[in-house]
PDB file of C-alpha atoms in Angstrom:
ATOM      1  CA  MET A 265     101.009 160.416 117.731  1.00 39.00           C
ATOM      2  CA  SER A 266      97.769 160.722 115.783  1.00 42.00           C
ATOM      3  CA  PHE A 267      94.766 158.555 115.496  1.00 46.00           C
ATOM      4  CA  THR A 268      93.263 158.088 112.072  1.00 46.00           C
ATOM      5  CA  ALA A 269      89.779 156.798 111.410  1.00 46.00           C
ATOM      6  CA  VAL A 270      91.132 154.993 108.365  1.00 47.00           C
ATOM      7  CA  GLU A 271      92.211 152.147 110.555  1.00 49.00           C
ATOM      8  CA  GLN A 272      88.592 151.478 111.612  1.00 55.00           C
ATOM      9  CA  PRO A 273      86.210 153.539 109.441  1.00 49.00           C
ATOM     10  CA  GLU A 274      83.137 151.986 111.061  1.00 54.00           C
ATOM     11  CA  VAL A 275      84.176 153.453 114.439  1.00 61.00           C
ATOM     12  CA  VAL A 276      83.395 157.048 113.426  1.00 64.00           C
ATOM     13  CA  ILE A 277      79.837 156.380 112.194  1.00 78.00           C
ATOM     14  CA  TRP A 278      77.201 157.394 114.678  1.00 79.00           C
ATOM     15  CA  ASN A 279      74.383 154.903 115.044  1.00 82.00           C
ATOM     16  CA  PRO A 280      71.721 156.177 117.514  1.00 83.00           C
ATOM     17  CA  MET A 281      70.166 152.680 117.614  1.00 86.00           C
ATOM     18  CA  ALA A 282      73.366 151.231 119.047  1.00 86.00           C
ATOM     19  CA  THR A 283      73.664 153.682 121.952  1.00 89.00           C
ATOM     20  CA  SER A 284      73.457 152.937 125.686  1.00 91.00           C
ATOM     21  CA  LYS A 285      72.927 155.172 128.739  1.00 94.00           C
ATOM     22  CA  VAL A 286      76.151 156.612 130.061  1.00 91.00           C
ATOM     23  CA  PRO A 287      76.719 156.085 133.798  1.00 90.00           C
ATOM     24  CA  LEU A 288      76.479 159.337 135.852  1.00 89.00           C
ATOM     25  CA  LYS A 289      80.064 159.336 136.983  1.00 87.00           C
ATOM     26  CA  LEU A 290      81.262 159.007 133.401  1.00 88.00           C
ATOM     27  CA  GLN A 291      78.814 161.712 132.209  1.00 89.00           C
ATOM     28  CA  THR A 292      80.280 164.124 134.785  1.00 87.00           C
ATOM     29  CA  ILE A 293      83.848 163.457 133.679  1.00 86.00           C
ATOM     30  CA  VAL A 294      82.978 163.700 129.962  1.00 87.00           C
ATOM     31  CA  ARG A 295      81.218 167.051 130.576  1.00 86.00           C
ATOM     32  CA  ARG A 296      84.402 168.361 132.196  1.00 84.00           C
ATOM     33  CA  TYR A 297      86.300 167.185 129.117  1.00 82.00           C
ATOM     34  CA  ASN A 298      83.798 168.627 126.574  1.00 81.00           C
ATOM     35  CA  SER A 299      80.965 170.746 127.908  1.00 81.00           C
ATOM     36  CA  ASN A 300      79.208 170.879 124.524  1.00 78.00           C
ATOM     37  CA  ALA A 301      79.036 167.144 124.014  1.00 76.00           C
ATOM     38  CA  ARG A 302      75.843 165.159 124.417  1.00 73.00           C
ATOM     39  CA  VAL A 303      76.802 162.638 127.032  1.00 83.00           C
ATOM     40  CA  ASP A 304      73.609 160.973 128.176  1.00 88.00           C
ATOM     41  CA  ARG A 305      74.031 158.282 125.525  1.00 89.00           C
ATOM     42  CA  ALA A 306      77.105 156.732 123.882  1.00 90.00           C
ATOM     43  CA  GLN A 307      78.105 153.812 121.783  1.00 90.00           C
ATOM     44  CA  PHE A 308      80.359 151.582 123.854  1.00 91.00           C
ATOM     45  CA  LEU A 309      83.035 149.508 122.070  1.00 90.00           C
ATOM     46  CA  THR A 310      85.104 146.621 123.394  1.00 91.00           C
ATOM     47  CA  ASN A 311      88.165 147.378 121.327  1.00 92.00           C
ATOM     48  CA  ILE A 312      89.858 149.884 119.059  1.00 91.00           C
ATOM     49  CA  THR A 313      92.880 149.825 116.767  1.00 90.00           C
ATOM     50  CA  ILE A 314      95.370 152.679 117.207  1.00 89.00           C
ATOM     51  CA  ARG A 315      98.403 152.803 114.936  1.00 85.00           C
ATOM     52  CA  GLY A 316      97.954 149.164 114.048  1.00 85.00           C
ATOM     53  CA  LEU A 317      97.688 147.916 117.690  1.00 88.00           C
ATOM     54  CA  ARG A 318      94.536 146.593 119.258  1.00 91.00           C
ATOM     55  CA  TYR A 319      93.459 148.046 122.619  1.00 93.00           C
ATOM     56  CA  THR A 320      90.531 146.620 124.590  1.00 93.00           C
ATOM     57  CA  THR A 321      88.609 147.383 127.748  1.00 92.00           C
ATOM     58  CA  SER A 322      89.870 145.702 130.902  1.00 90.00           C
ATOM     59  CA  THR A 323      86.757 143.508 131.045  1.00 90.00           C
ATOM     60  CA  LYS A 324      87.463 142.236 127.511  1.00 91.00           C
ATOM     61  CA  GLY A 325      91.198 141.499 127.997  1.00 86.00           C
ATOM     62  CA  PHE A 326      93.345 142.981 130.703  1.00 88.00           C
ATOM     63  CA  GLY A 327      96.687 142.795 128.864  1.00 86.00           C
ATOM     64  CA  ASN A 328      95.441 144.789 125.859  1.00 90.00           C
ATOM     65  CA  SER A 329      93.902 147.322 128.184  1.00 91.00           C
ATOM     66  CA  CYS A 330      97.241 148.374 129.659  1.00 91.00           C
ATOM     67  CA  ALA A 331      98.086 151.634 127.815  1.00 91.00           C
ATOM     68  CA  LEU A 332     100.824 154.248 128.291  1.00 90.00           C
ATOM     69  CA  LEU A 333      99.233 157.695 127.928  1.00 88.00           C
ATOM     70  CA  GLY A 334     101.035 160.802 126.882  1.00 84.00           C
ATOM     71  CA  LEU A 335     100.394 163.773 129.173  1.00 76.00           C
ATOM     72  CA  PRO A 336      99.381 166.891 127.289  1.00 71.00           C
ATOM     73  CA  SER A 337     101.625 169.123 129.419  1.00 72.00           C
ATOM     74  CA  SER A 338     104.886 167.149 128.892  1.00 74.00           C
ATOM     75  CA  ASP A 339     106.607 164.279 127.175  1.00 79.00           C
ATOM     76  CA  ILE A 340     105.986 162.010 130.218  1.00 80.00           C
ATOM     77  CA  LYS A 341     104.077 158.766 129.610  1.00 85.00           C
ATOM     78  CA  VAL A 342     101.927 157.320 132.455  1.00 86.00           C
ATOM     79  CA  PRO A 343     100.498 153.792 132.636  1.00 88.00           C
ATOM     80  CA  ALA A 344      96.722 153.363 132.904  1.00 88.00           C
ATOM     81  CA  VAL A 345      94.143 150.702 132.293  1.00 91.00           C
ATOM     82  CA  ILE A 346      91.369 151.314 129.727  1.00 92.00           C
ATOM     83  CA  ASP A 347      88.004 150.988 131.469  1.00 91.00           C
ATOM     84  CA  SER A 348      85.749 152.074 128.626  1.00 91.00           C
ATOM     85  CA  ILE A 349      86.007 152.844 124.933  1.00 92.00           C
ATOM     86  CA  PHE A 350      83.087 154.842 123.646  1.00 91.00           C
ATOM     87  CA  LYS A 351      81.957 157.371 121.111  1.00 89.00           C
ATOM     88  CA  ILE A 352      79.790 160.350 121.741  1.00 87.00           C
ATOM     89  CA  GLN A 353      78.118 162.805 119.494  1.00 81.00           C
ATOM     90  CA  ALA A 354      80.238 165.881 120.262  1.00 76.00           C
ATOM     91  CA  SER A 355      78.057 168.042 117.999  1.00 74.00           C
ATOM     92  CA  VAL A 356      75.369 167.506 115.397  1.00 72.00           C
ATOM     93  CA  ASP A 357      77.919 166.510 112.746  1.00 73.00           C
ATOM     94  CA  THR A 358      80.882 165.333 114.901  1.00 77.00           C
ATOM     95  CA  VAL A 359      81.431 161.976 116.469  1.00 79.00           C
ATOM     96  CA  GLU A 360      84.214 161.797 119.015  1.00 82.00           C
ATOM     97  CA  ILE A 361      85.929 158.576 120.172  1.00 86.00           C
ATOM     98  CA  LEU A 362      87.117 158.642 123.771  1.00 86.00           C
ATOM     99  CA  LEU A 363      88.670 156.282 126.228  1.00 85.00           C
ATOM    100  CA  ALA A 364      88.114 156.292 129.991  1.00 86.00           C
ATOM    101  CA  ALA A 365      91.299 155.206 131.755  1.00 84.00           C
ATOM    102  CA  VAL A 366      91.810 154.326 135.420  1.00 83.00           C
ATOM    103  CA  GLY A 367      94.937 154.160 137.542  1.00 78.00           C
ATOM    104  CA  ALA A 368      96.856 157.105 136.024  1.00 71.00           C
ATOM    105  CA  SER A 369      96.349 159.261 139.125  1.00 67.00           C
ATOM    106  CA  ILE A 370      98.963 157.227 141.092  1.00 70.00           C
ATOM    107  CA  TRP A 371     101.592 158.292 138.510  1.00 69.00           C
ATOM    108  CA  SER A 372     100.700 161.940 137.962  1.00 65.00           C
ATOM    109  CA  SER A 373      98.939 164.538 140.099  1.00 66.00           C
ATOM    110  CA  GLU A 374      97.654 166.058 136.829  1.00 65.00           C
ATOM    111  CA  LEU A 375      95.354 163.058 136.338  1.00 64.00           C
ATOM    112  CA  GLY A 376      92.207 161.914 138.192  1.00 69.00           C
ATOM    113  CA  ASP A 377      90.952 158.493 139.205  1.00 76.00           C
ATOM    114  CA  LEU A 378      89.056 158.217 135.951  1.00 80.00           C
ATOM    115  CA  GLU A 379      90.581 160.100 133.081  1.00 82.00           C
ATOM    116  CA  ILE A 380      89.135 160.792 129.640  1.00 85.00           C
ATOM    117  CA  VAL A 381      91.677 160.626 126.758  1.00 87.00           C
ATOM    118  CA  LYS A 382      91.586 160.711 123.006  1.00 88.00           C
ATOM    119  CA  PRO A 383      92.971 157.722 121.101  1.00 90.00           C
ATOM    120  CA  GLY A 384      95.877 159.903 119.904  1.00 88.00           C
ATOM    121  CA  SER A 385      97.104 160.182 123.483  1.00 89.00           C
ATOM    122  CA  VAL A 386      97.698 156.424 123.685  1.00 91.00           C
ATOM    123  CA  ASP A 387     101.371 155.753 123.108  1.00 90.00           C
ATOM    124  CA  SER A 388     101.729 151.996 123.455  1.00 90.00           C
ATOM    125  CA  HIS A 389     100.917 148.964 125.523  1.00 89.00           C
ATOM    126  CA  TYR A 390     102.975 148.316 128.670  1.00 87.00           C
ATOM    127  CA  ALA A 391     103.927 145.460 130.927  1.00 86.00           C
ATOM    128  CA  SER A 392     104.260 145.784 134.676  1.00 84.00           C
ATOM    129  CA  LEU A 393     105.546 143.763 137.552  1.00 83.00           C
ATOM    130  CA  SER A 394     104.966 144.500 141.234  1.00 85.00           C
ATOM    131  CA  PHE A 395     107.445 143.289 143.846  1.00 84.00           C
ATOM    132  CA  GLU A 396     108.862 144.060 147.276  1.00 86.00           C
ATOM    133  CA  THR A 397     112.307 145.428 147.901  1.00 82.00           C
ATOM    134  CA  ALA A 398     114.229 145.658 151.157  1.00 84.00           C
ATOM    135  CA  GLY A 399     114.720 149.405 151.147  1.00 81.00           C
ATOM    136  CA  LEU A 400     111.731 150.699 149.174  1.00 79.00           C
ATOM    137  CA  GLY A 401     108.903 148.367 150.062  1.00 82.00           C
ATOM    138  CA  ALA A 402     106.288 147.740 147.368  1.00 83.00           C
ATOM    139  CA  VAL A 403     107.470 148.752 143.884  1.00 81.00           C
ATOM    140  CA  ILE A 404     105.898 148.548 140.440  1.00 81.00           C
ATOM    141  CA  ALA A 405     108.163 148.335 137.404  1.00 82.00           C
ATOM    142  CA  VAL A 406     106.601 149.424 134.110  1.00 83.00           C
ATOM    143  CA  ILE A 407     108.101 148.947 130.656  1.00 83.00           C
ATOM    144  CA  SER A 408     106.786 150.216 127.335  1.00 85.00           C
ATOM    145  CA  LEU A 409     105.986 147.588 124.741  1.00 87.00           C
ATOM    146  CA  ALA A 410     106.295 150.066 121.929  1.00 83.00           C
ATOM    147  CA  ARG A 411     107.670 148.770 118.678  1.00 65.00           C
ATOM    148  CA  VAL A 412     111.063 150.401 118.419  1.00 56.00           C
ATOM    149  CA  SER A 413     112.425 148.637 115.343  1.00 50.00           C
ATOM    150  CA  PRO A 414     111.157 146.515 112.513  1.00 49.00           C
ATOM    151  CA  PRO A 415     111.277 142.710 112.934  1.00 49.00           C
ATOM    152  CA  VAL A 416     114.642 141.203 112.180  1.00 49.00           C
ATOM    153  CA  GLN A 417     114.840 138.799 109.295  1.00 52.00           C
ATOM    154  CA  ALA A 418     117.565 136.231 109.806  1.00 49.00           C
ATOM    155  CA  ASP A 419     119.898 135.795 106.826  1.00 53.00           C
ATOM    156  CA  ASP A 420     123.207 134.083 106.307  1.00 53.00           C
ATOM    157  CA  ASP A 421     125.192 137.065 107.575  1.00 52.00           C
ATOM    158  CA  SER A 422     122.931 137.800 110.564  1.00 47.00           C
ATOM    159  CA  ASP A 423     123.890 137.518 114.180  1.00 47.00           C
ATOM    160  CA  MET A 424     120.263 136.569 114.764  1.00 44.00           C
ATOM    161  CA  LEU A 425     120.834 133.398 112.837  1.00 44.00           C
ATOM    162  CA  ASP A 426     123.868 132.584 115.073  1.00 44.00           C
ATOM    163  CA  ILE A 427     121.811 133.221 118.223  1.00 45.00           C
ATOM    164  CA  THR A 428     118.957 131.014 116.906  1.00 44.00           C
ATOM    165  CA  ILE A 429     121.362 128.156 116.111  1.00 44.00           C
ATOM    166  CA  ALA A 430     123.022 128.485 119.575  1.00 44.00           C
ATOM    167  CA  LEU A 431     119.665 128.346 121.292  1.00 44.00           C
ATOM    168  CA  ASN A 432     118.590 125.305 119.296  1.00 47.00           C
ATOM    169  CA  HIS A 433     121.791 123.505 120.399  1.00 45.00           C
ATOM    170  CA  LEU A 434     120.876 124.269 124.001  1.00 47.00           C
ATOM    171  CA  ASP A 435     117.354 122.881 123.442  1.00 46.00           C
ATOM    172  CA  LEU A 436     115.776 126.192 124.502  1.00 40.00           C
TER     173      LEU A 436
END
């Protein structure tokens, strides 16, 4: 579960002319994350590619901002929405890319309302559906959209070809 700058080499280059002032709430949270980092200014991005998948901020595109985050203390994944993607100058010669995620606190008491995570903590996109049930009340179902197998290529011996033909006969 690692993030490599090879996917987007331009992301790790620090450009002081492209920085913006970091909101105070975000500065406070970033300082808790890394007390040595300079957090008054940052370069804000609208998207980032992690392991071949594009993630965006919620203002850019809500669906691509839904990310399952790996908790550092366990193998549990919690859903969150990416609020900000930004890079800070962690030290004189180090640029660090971070994501600010919201909503994870309802899934884990380890997480706050606004959580700072590294790109390597992002596991996959997720889909969710909220609904009411008779016994439980309001429920949210979350499912990972992780790629679990390579795409299937239909061939003459493939069940996939049989399914495709059957669906075509049903006009689906």
